[in-house]
Amino acid sequence: LPLLLLYNPVLDLSYRKFKRLPSRVCGLLHLEKLYVCGNSLRTLPDSITQLQGLKILALDFNKMEDVPPAVCQLTNLTRLYLGSNRLMSLPPELTNLQSLRCLWVESNYFQRFPRELYDLPNLKSLQIGDNRLKTLPPDLWRMEALRGLWLYGNRFETFPKVLLRMEFLEILDMDRNKISEFPSLKRLKALRLFSYDHNPVKEPPKVGEEVLLVGEGAAEFLEEREARKERRRKAAEREAEELAALTVLPVMKLELLCCTNCDDAISQLHQLSCCTFNSVKKKKSFRCISDNININIPAYL
């Protein structure tokens, strides 16, 4: 091997037409990232377990029908890419990967959601689009660490209700399914991106003010939402300006002792800037807010 490979923590062997992983790769104990995408690999040698420093392993676009058992022994993996293979399930041993944060298994043949993922406490990003899922398990909410979930290109005909219990989701992609109606997603307070494009829906789903929508009618919806925000902002600015103007106007302090009668007090009302009238017709009085003074109004007013 070239001297450079003996020290470089990254090795990219993608699209080399390999049918087997070269045995010398398993001797590169310093490796942290290994990319072998786009080959014709069906499995990996057991000796790959020597690469305990691996954090990223990319096996996309190969011919794997099962996850190689040796992969499940690479316990320091944080990212594992298995997309575009021939997988139908995941092995129970995958739960050994307790450090795994990102798993991509898109474009495979999953008909059921792999429950093995429940036991990966640090999994934050799951890409399982372009499979054959029709439903999700009702206890999927147990995956509390999950922040991004990609379910595009599956076979959902109704929106899985369990997703409404996944309050920590930030990204949810339901593109290219057969869902004709979406419930309100406002209860998903952490949601920031929801994609529903290429579903037979008539209008965008209801979402929180901070959610970016992607899909039919989303552009118009977002434009109207921004217009509403702008109207509210301008109204708040006008209110703030009016309040600011009130604070600089002179406020007259009425001293009742200086008024010989009510007529004297009323004659000075033109100098007041903050008084409120309390049902003048009935009570015949008003209150000066700044000094909390009641002044009676003569009966002839």
mmCIF file of C-alpha atoms in Angstrom:
data_model
loop_
_atom_site.group_PDB
_atom_site.id
_atom_site.type_symbol
_atom_site.label_atom_id
_atom_site.label_comp_id
_atom_site.label_asym_id
_atom_site.label_seq_id
_atom_site.Cartn_x
_atom_site.Cartn_y
_atom_site.Cartn_z
ATOM 1 C CA LEU A 1 0.000 0.000 0.000
ATOM 2 C CA PRO A 2 1.171 3.577 -0.617
ATOM 3 C CA LEU A 3 2.836 5.117 2.417
ATOM 4 C CA LEU A 4 0.133 7.778 2.588
ATOM 5 C CA LEU A 5 -2.543 5.163 3.292
ATOM 6 C CA LEU A 6 -0.637 3.908 6.296
ATOM 7 C CA TYR A 7 -1.409 7.135 8.160
ATOM 8 C CA ASN A 8 -4.504 8.625 6.505
ATOM 9 C CA PRO A 9 -7.610 7.990 8.668
ATOM 10 C CA VAL A 10 -9.844 8.132 5.577
ATOM 11 C CA LEU A 11 -9.931 5.492 2.832
ATOM 12 C CA ASP A 12 -12.227 5.736 -0.178
ATOM 13 C CA LEU A 13 -12.514 2.613 -2.340
ATOM 14 C CA SER A 14 -15.834 3.502 -3.936
ATOM 15 C CA TYR A 15 -16.730 2.392 -7.465
ATOM 16 C CA ARG A 16 -13.716 0.137 -7.956
ATOM 17 C CA LYS A 17 -15.721 -2.912 -9.085
ATOM 18 C CA PHE A 18 -14.571 -4.894 -6.069
ATOM 19 C CA LYS A 19 -16.341 -8.184 -5.396
ATOM 20 C CA ARG A 20 -14.374 -8.622 -2.187
ATOM 21 C CA LEU A 21 -12.816 -6.134 0.152
ATOM 22 C CA PRO A 22 -9.023 -6.229 -0.230
ATOM 23 C CA SER A 23 -7.602 -8.059 2.788
ATOM 24 C CA ARG A 24 -4.921 -5.417 3.328
ATOM 25 C CA VAL A 25 -7.610 -2.877 4.255
ATOM 26 C CA CYS A 26 -8.271 -4.759 7.493
ATOM 27 C CA GLY A 27 -4.704 -4.106 8.580
ATOM 28 C CA LEU A 28 -5.120 -0.312 8.523
ATOM 29 C CA LEU A 29 -5.849 -0.055 12.220
ATOM 30 C CA HIS A 30 -5.760 3.738 12.191
ATOM 31 C CA LEU A 31 -8.781 4.022 9.862
ATOM 32 C CA GLU A 32 -11.708 6.126 11.061
ATOM 33 C CA LYS A 33 -13.671 6.450 7.812
ATOM 34 C CA LEU A 34 -14.044 3.743 5.186
ATOM 35 C CA TYR A 35 -16.025 4.216 1.982
ATOM 36 C CA VAL A 36 -16.600 1.190 -0.265
ATOM 37 C CA CYS A 37 -19.767 2.338 -2.056
ATOM 38 C CA GLY A 38 -20.750 1.276 -5.545
ATOM 39 C CA ASN A 39 -18.937 -2.044 -5.694
ATOM 40 C CA SER A 40 -20.295 -5.583 -5.941
ATOM 41 C CA LEU A 41 -19.744 -6.616 -2.340
ATOM 42 C CA ARG A 42 -22.040 -9.255 -0.871
ATOM 43 C CA THR A 43 -20.357 -9.396 2.524
ATOM 44 C CA LEU A 44 -17.244 -8.294 4.438
ATOM 45 C CA PRO A 45 -14.464 -10.431 5.931
ATOM 46 C CA ASP A 46 -14.525 -11.129 9.656
ATOM 47 C CA SER A 47 -11.106 -9.520 9.929
ATOM 48 C CA ILE A 48 -12.701 -6.107 9.513
ATOM 49 C CA THR A 49 -13.484 -6.292 13.235
ATOM 50 C CA GLN A 50 -9.854 -5.265 13.764
ATOM 51 C CA LEU A 51 -10.802 -1.740 12.672
ATOM 52 C CA GLN A 52 -12.158 -0.737 16.055
ATOM 53 C CA GLY A 53 -11.351 2.909 15.364
ATOM 54 C CA LEU A 54 -13.906 3.095 12.550
ATOM 55 C CA LYS A 55 -16.532 5.778 13.061
ATOM 56 C CA ILE A 56 -17.981 5.936 9.540
ATOM 57 C CA LEU A 57 -18.611 2.954 7.276
ATOM 58 C CA ALA A 58 -20.289 3.443 3.900
ATOM 59 C CA LEU A 59 -21.514 0.319 2.096
ATOM 60 C CA ASP A 60 -24.118 1.921 -0.209
ATOM 61 C CA PHE A 61 -24.815 0.558 -3.688
ATOM 62 C CA ASN A 62 -23.522 -2.953 -3.216
ATOM 63 C CA LYS A 63 -25.248 -6.343 -3.439
ATOM 64 C CA MET A 64 -25.679 -7.210 0.214
ATOM 65 C CA GLU A 65 -28.715 -9.272 1.173
ATOM 66 C CA ASP A 66 -27.745 -9.298 4.849
ATOM 67 C CA VAL A 67 -25.764 -6.981 7.068
ATOM 68 C CA PRO A 68 -22.321 -8.571 7.466
ATOM 69 C CA PRO A 69 -22.030 -9.935 11.040
ATOM 70 C CA ALA A 70 -18.599 -8.352 11.424
ATOM 71 C CA VAL A 71 -20.128 -4.891 10.996
ATOM 72 C CA CYS A 72 -22.072 -5.405 14.209
ATOM 73 C CA GLN A 73 -18.783 -5.729 16.099
ATOM 74 C CA LEU A 74 -17.542 -2.260 15.108
ATOM 75 C CA THR A 75 -18.851 -0.720 18.298
ATOM 76 C CA ASN A 76 -17.418 2.755 17.751
ATOM 77 C CA LEU A 77 -19.392 3.384 14.575
ATOM 78 C CA THR A 78 -21.406 6.600 14.634
ATOM 79 C CA ARG A 79 -22.540 6.534 10.983
ATOM 80 C CA LEU A 80 -23.480 3.473 8.946
ATOM 81 C CA TYR A 81 -24.640 3.683 5.336
ATOM 82 C CA LEU A 82 -26.354 0.610 3.910
ATOM 83 C CA GLY A 83 -28.585 2.172 1.282
ATOM 84 C CA SER A 84 -29.269 0.670 -2.149
ATOM 85 C CA ASN A 85 -28.560 -2.920 -1.270
ATOM 86 C CA ARG A 86 -30.951 -5.893 -1.031
ATOM 87 C CA LEU A 87 -31.728 -5.870 2.668
ATOM 88 C CA MET A 88 -35.068 -7.049 4.040
ATOM 89 C CA SER A 89 -34.208 -7.019 7.737
ATOM 90 C CA LEU A 90 -31.532 -6.096 10.270
ATOM 91 C CA PRO A 91 -29.751 -8.585 12.540
ATOM 92 C CA PRO A 92 -30.349 -8.527 16.314
ATOM 93 C CA GLU A 93 -26.597 -8.005 16.776
ATOM 94 C CA LEU A 94 -26.977 -4.496 15.338
ATOM 95 C CA THR A 95 -27.899 -3.409 18.851
ATOM 96 C CA ASN A 96 -24.186 -3.720 19.697
ATOM 97 C CA LEU A 97 -23.687 -0.391 17.900
ATOM 98 C CA GLN A 98 -24.578 1.729 20.898
ATOM 99 C CA SER A 99 -22.701 4.769 19.578
ATOM 100 C CA LEU A 100 -24.588 4.836 16.280
ATOM 101 C CA ARG A 101 -26.120 8.241 15.561
ATOM 102 C CA CYS A 102 -26.952 8.001 11.852
ATOM 103 C CA LEU A 103 -28.270 4.999 9.895
ATOM 104 C CA TRP A 104 -29.190 4.987 6.210
ATOM 105 C CA VAL A 105 -31.024 1.951 4.848
ATOM 106 C CA GLU A 106 -32.910 3.627 2.018
ATOM 107 C CA SER A 107 -33.680 1.841 -1.258
ATOM 108 C CA ASN A 108 -33.833 -1.660 0.150
ATOM 109 C CA TYR A 109 -36.719 -4.129 0.584
ATOM 110 C CA PHE A 110 -37.980 -3.521 4.128
ATOM 111 C CA GLN A 111 -41.657 -4.406 4.503
ATOM 112 C CA ARG A 112 -41.646 -3.992 8.275
ATOM 113 C CA PHE A 113 -40.002 -1.400 10.425
ATOM 114 C CA PRO A 114 -36.893 -2.973 12.051
ATOM 115 C CA ARG A 115 -37.551 -3.014 15.783
ATOM 116 C CA GLU A 116 -33.868 -3.651 16.460
ATOM 117 C CA LEU A 117 -33.465 0.103 16.148
ATOM 118 C CA TYR A 118 -35.367 0.605 19.408
ATOM 119 C CA ASP A 119 -32.254 -0.454 21.293
ATOM 120 C CA LEU A 120 -29.977 2.174 19.751
ATOM 121 C CA PRO A 121 -30.310 4.980 22.328
ATOM 122 C CA ASN A 122 -28.207 7.533 20.433
ATOM 123 C CA LEU A 123 -29.769 7.143 16.981
ATOM 124 C CA LYS A 124 -30.761 10.620 15.828
ATOM 125 C CA SER A 125 -31.079 10.257 12.053
ATOM 126 C CA LEU A 126 -32.863 7.389 10.284
ATOM 127 C CA GLN A 127 -33.106 7.274 6.509
ATOM 128 C CA ILE A 128 -35.486 4.489 5.523
ATOM 129 C CA GLY A 129 -37.043 5.942 2.379
ATOM 130 C CA ASP A 130 -37.746 4.009 -0.815
ATOM 131 C CA ASN A 131 -38.696 0.796 0.901
ATOM 132 C CA ARG A 132 -42.012 -1.074 1.150
ATOM 133 C CA LEU A 133 -43.388 0.084 4.484
ATOM 134 C CA LYS A 134 -47.166 0.407 4.815
ATOM 135 C CA THR A 135 -47.397 0.979 8.558
ATOM 136 C CA LEU A 136 -45.250 1.884 11.549
ATOM 137 C CA PRO A 137 -45.282 0.089 14.913
ATOM 138 C CA PRO A 138 -47.491 1.843 17.504
ATOM 139 C CA ASP A 139 -44.620 2.032 19.992
ATOM 140 C CA LEU A 140 -42.234 3.831 17.632
ATOM 141 C CA TRP A 141 -42.415 6.798 20.018
ATOM 142 C CA ARG A 142 -39.933 4.893 22.197
ATOM 143 C CA MET A 143 -37.175 6.161 19.883
ATOM 144 C CA GLU A 144 -36.953 9.405 21.825
ATOM 145 C CA ALA A 145 -33.491 10.351 20.555
ATOM 146 C CA LEU A 146 -34.664 10.440 16.928
ATOM 147 C CA ARG A 147 -34.557 13.921 15.393
ATOM 148 C CA GLY A 148 -34.720 13.194 11.660
ATOM 149 C CA LEU A 149 -36.923 10.536 10.023
ATOM 150 C CA TRP A 150 -37.074 9.990 6.260
ATOM 151 C CA LEU A 151 -40.008 7.841 5.123
ATOM 152 C CA TYR A 152 -40.361 9.019 1.527
ATOM 153 C CA GLY A 153 -41.139 6.590 -1.273
ATOM 154 C CA ASN A 154 -42.862 3.966 0.833
ATOM 155 C CA ARG A 155 -46.447 2.686 0.630
ATOM 156 C CA PHE A 156 -48.281 4.613 3.328
ATOM 157 C CA GLU A 157 -51.932 5.337 2.489
ATOM 158 C CA THR A 158 -52.698 7.045 5.796
ATOM 159 C CA PHE A 159 -50.535 9.162 8.051
ATOM 160 C CA PRO A 160 -49.109 6.967 10.866
ATOM 161 C CA LYS A 161 -50.688 8.302 14.058
ATOM 162 C CA VAL A 162 -47.701 7.249 16.158
ATOM 163 C CA LEU A 163 -45.711 10.075 14.554
ATOM 164 C CA LEU A 164 -47.889 12.552 16.427
ATOM 165 C CA ARG A 165 -46.367 11.244 19.657
ATOM 166 C CA MET A 166 -42.792 11.822 18.522
ATOM 167 C CA GLU A 167 -42.518 15.281 20.021
ATOM 168 C CA PHE A 168 -38.774 15.630 19.495
ATOM 169 C CA LEU A 169 -38.769 15.138 15.712
ATOM 170 C CA GLU A 170 -37.214 18.069 13.861
ATOM 171 C CA ILE A 171 -37.287 16.688 10.297
ATOM 172 C CA LEU A 172 -40.011 14.454 8.854
ATOM 173 C CA ASP A 173 -40.077 13.455 5.186
ATOM 174 C CA MET A 174 -43.224 11.736 3.840
ATOM 175 C CA ASP A 175 -42.690 12.477 0.120
ATOM 176 C CA ARG A 176 -43.980 10.090 -2.537
ATOM 177 C CA ASN A 177 -46.497 8.097 -0.557
ATOM 178 C CA LYS A 178 -50.266 7.737 -1.102
ATOM 179 C CA ILE A 179 -51.532 9.845 1.780
ATOM 180 C CA SER A 180 -54.636 11.899 0.894
ATOM 181 C CA GLU A 181 -55.018 13.746 4.200
ATOM 182 C CA PHE A 182 -52.671 14.896 6.942
ATOM 183 C CA PRO A 183 -53.681 15.700 10.528
ATOM 184 C CA SER A 184 -52.606 18.886 12.256
ATOM 185 C CA LEU A 185 -48.927 18.651 13.168
ATOM 186 C CA LYS A 186 -48.952 21.616 15.533
ATOM 187 C CA ARG A 187 -48.411 19.379 18.532
ATOM 188 C CA LEU A 188 -44.928 18.523 17.181
ATOM 189 C CA LYS A 189 -43.306 21.542 18.815
ATOM 190 C CA ALA A 190 -39.747 20.667 17.744
ATOM 191 C CA LEU A 191 -40.632 20.152 14.054
ATOM 192 C CA ARG A 192 -38.735 22.445 11.688
ATOM 193 C CA LEU A 193 -39.095 20.728 8.284
ATOM 194 C CA PHE A 194 -41.990 18.663 6.942
ATOM 195 C CA SER A 195 -41.966 17.375 3.368
ATOM 196 C CA TYR A 196 -45.157 15.900 1.918
ATOM 197 C CA ASP A 197 -44.655 16.388 -1.830
ATOM 198 C CA HIS A 198 -46.158 13.933 -4.346
ATOM 199 C CA ASN A 199 -49.009 12.845 -2.088
ATOM 200 C CA PRO A 200 -52.647 13.205 -3.266
ATOM 201 C CA VAL A 201 -53.493 15.960 -0.746
ATOM 202 C CA LYS A 202 -55.665 19.000 -1.459
ATOM 203 C CA GLU A 203 -54.001 21.429 0.925
ATOM 204 C CA PRO A 204 -50.928 21.695 3.165
ATOM 205 C CA PRO A 205 -51.183 20.312 6.697
ATOM 206 C CA LYS A 206 -51.447 22.659 9.664
ATOM 207 C CA VAL A 207 -48.058 23.163 11.276
ATOM 208 C CA GLY A 208 -46.350 25.480 13.750
ATOM 209 C CA GLU A 209 -45.157 28.946 12.786
ATOM 210 C CA GLU A 210 -41.502 27.867 12.557
ATOM 211 C CA VAL A 211 -42.014 24.846 10.278
ATOM 212 C CA LEU A 212 -40.769 24.897 6.689
ATOM 213 C CA LEU A 213 -43.131 23.013 4.365
ATOM 214 C CA VAL A 214 -42.200 21.292 1.112
ATOM 215 C CA GLY A 215 -45.021 20.123 -1.138
ATOM 216 C CA GLU A 216 -48.001 21.061 -3.289
ATOM 217 C CA GLY A 217 -49.388 24.421 -2.177
ATOM 218 C CA ALA A 218 -46.599 24.965 0.345
ATOM 219 C CA ALA A 219 -45.188 28.035 -1.400
ATOM 220 C CA GLU A 220 -48.514 29.885 -1.278
ATOM 221 C CA PHE A 221 -49.073 28.805 2.318
ATOM 222 C CA LEU A 222 -45.649 30.056 3.391
ATOM 223 C CA GLU A 223 -46.119 33.368 1.553
ATOM 224 C CA GLU A 224 -49.418 33.991 3.326
ATOM 225 C CA ARG A 225 -47.868 33.044 6.667
ATOM 226 C CA GLU A 226 -45.030 35.506 6.121
ATOM 227 C CA ALA A 227 -47.551 38.183 5.166
ATOM 228 C CA ARG A 228 -49.430 37.577 8.425
ATOM 229 C CA LYS A 229 -46.193 37.824 10.373
ATOM 230 C CA GLU A 230 -45.382 41.097 8.622
ATOM 231 C CA ARG A 231 -48.807 42.531 9.462
ATOM 232 C CA ARG A 232 -48.404 41.544 13.096
ATOM 233 C CA ARG A 233 -44.926 43.039 13.192
ATOM 234 C CA LYS A 234 -46.114 46.369 11.797
ATOM 235 C CA ALA A 235 -49.040 46.452 14.202
ATOM 236 C CA ALA A 236 -46.666 45.828 17.111
ATOM 237 C CA GLU A 237 -44.388 48.595 15.884
ATOM 238 C CA ARG A 238 -47.294 51.062 15.677
ATOM 239 C CA GLU A 239 -48.410 50.145 19.167
ATOM 240 C CA ALA A 240 -44.879 50.602 20.484
ATOM 241 C CA GLU A 241 -44.632 54.008 18.819
ATOM 242 C CA GLU A 242 -47.946 55.111 20.324
ATOM 243 C CA LEU A 243 -46.867 54.004 23.791
ATOM 244 C CA ALA A 244 -43.553 55.771 23.368
ATOM 245 C CA ALA A 245 -45.360 58.974 22.372
ATOM 246 C CA LEU A 246 -47.520 58.815 25.490
ATOM 247 C CA THR A 247 -44.520 58.568 27.777
ATOM 248 C CA VAL A 248 -43.030 61.873 26.569
ATOM 249 C CA LEU A 249 -46.243 63.945 26.832
ATOM 250 C CA PRO A 250 -46.468 66.126 29.968
ATOM 251 C CA VAL A 251 -48.616 64.676 32.697
ATOM 252 C CA MET A 252 -50.319 67.215 34.881
ATOM 253 C CA LYS A 253 -50.513 66.464 38.556
ATOM 254 C CA LEU A 254 -53.793 67.601 39.952
ATOM 255 C CA GLU A 255 -53.661 68.714 43.531
ATOM 256 C CA LEU A 256 -57.186 68.786 44.901
ATOM 257 C CA LEU A 257 -56.088 71.135 47.615
ATOM 258 C CA CYS A 258 -55.315 73.735 44.937
ATOM 259 C CA CYS A 259 -58.771 73.483 43.397
ATOM 260 C CA THR A 260 -61.418 75.604 45.122
ATOM 261 C CA ASN A 261 -64.160 73.577 43.445
ATOM 262 C CA CYS A 262 -64.712 70.955 40.785
ATOM 263 C CA ASP A 263 -65.009 73.629 38.135
ATOM 264 C CA ASP A 264 -61.416 74.659 38.870
ATOM 265 C CA ALA A 265 -60.214 71.098 38.344
ATOM 266 C CA ILE A 266 -62.183 70.589 35.172
ATOM 267 C CA SER A 267 -60.873 73.838 33.731
ATOM 268 C CA GLN A 268 -57.419 72.275 33.803
ATOM 269 C CA LEU A 269 -58.356 69.083 31.961
ATOM 270 C CA HIS A 270 -56.913 70.368 28.701
ATOM 271 C CA GLN A 271 -53.441 69.900 30.247
ATOM 272 C CA LEU A 272 -53.977 66.241 31.171
ATOM 273 C CA SER A 273 -52.452 63.522 28.990
ATOM 274 C CA CYS A 274 -53.371 60.333 30.830
ATOM 275 C CA CYS A 275 -56.797 60.264 32.338
ATOM 276 C CA THR A 276 -59.627 57.824 31.855
ATOM 277 C CA PHE A 277 -63.309 58.493 32.188
ATOM 278 C CA ASN A 278 -65.313 55.969 34.170
ATOM 279 C CA SER A 279 -68.870 55.824 32.835
ATOM 280 C CA VAL A 280 -69.235 59.574 32.873
ATOM 281 C CA LYS A 281 -72.982 59.558 32.280
ATOM 282 C CA LYS A 282 -73.619 57.352 35.310
ATOM 283 C CA LYS A 283 -70.883 58.119 37.807
ATOM 284 C CA LYS A 284 -70.102 61.683 36.822
ATOM 285 C CA SER A 285 -66.420 61.194 37.685
ATOM 286 C CA PHE A 286 -63.046 60.556 36.112
ATOM 287 C CA ARG A 287 -59.712 59.272 37.352
ATOM 288 C CA CYS A 288 -56.274 60.726 36.697
ATOM 289 C CA ILE A 289 -54.141 57.617 36.214
ATOM 290 C CA SER A 290 -50.810 59.104 37.262
ATOM 291 C CA ASP A 291 -52.041 60.356 40.648
ATOM 292 C CA ASN A 292 -55.037 58.097 41.259
ATOM 293 C CA ILE A 293 -57.285 61.111 41.861
ATOM 294 C CA ASN A 294 -61.054 61.081 41.539
ATOM 295 C CA ILE A 295 -62.717 64.328 40.471
ATOM 296 C CA ASN A 296 -66.453 64.807 40.438
ATOM 297 C CA ILE A 297 -68.025 66.316 37.372
ATOM 298 C CA PRO A 298 -70.800 68.874 37.880
ATOM 299 C CA ALA A 299 -74.289 67.622 37.150
ATOM 300 C CA TYR A 300 -74.775 69.985 34.270
ATOM 301 C CA LEU A 301 -71.947 68.310 32.236
#
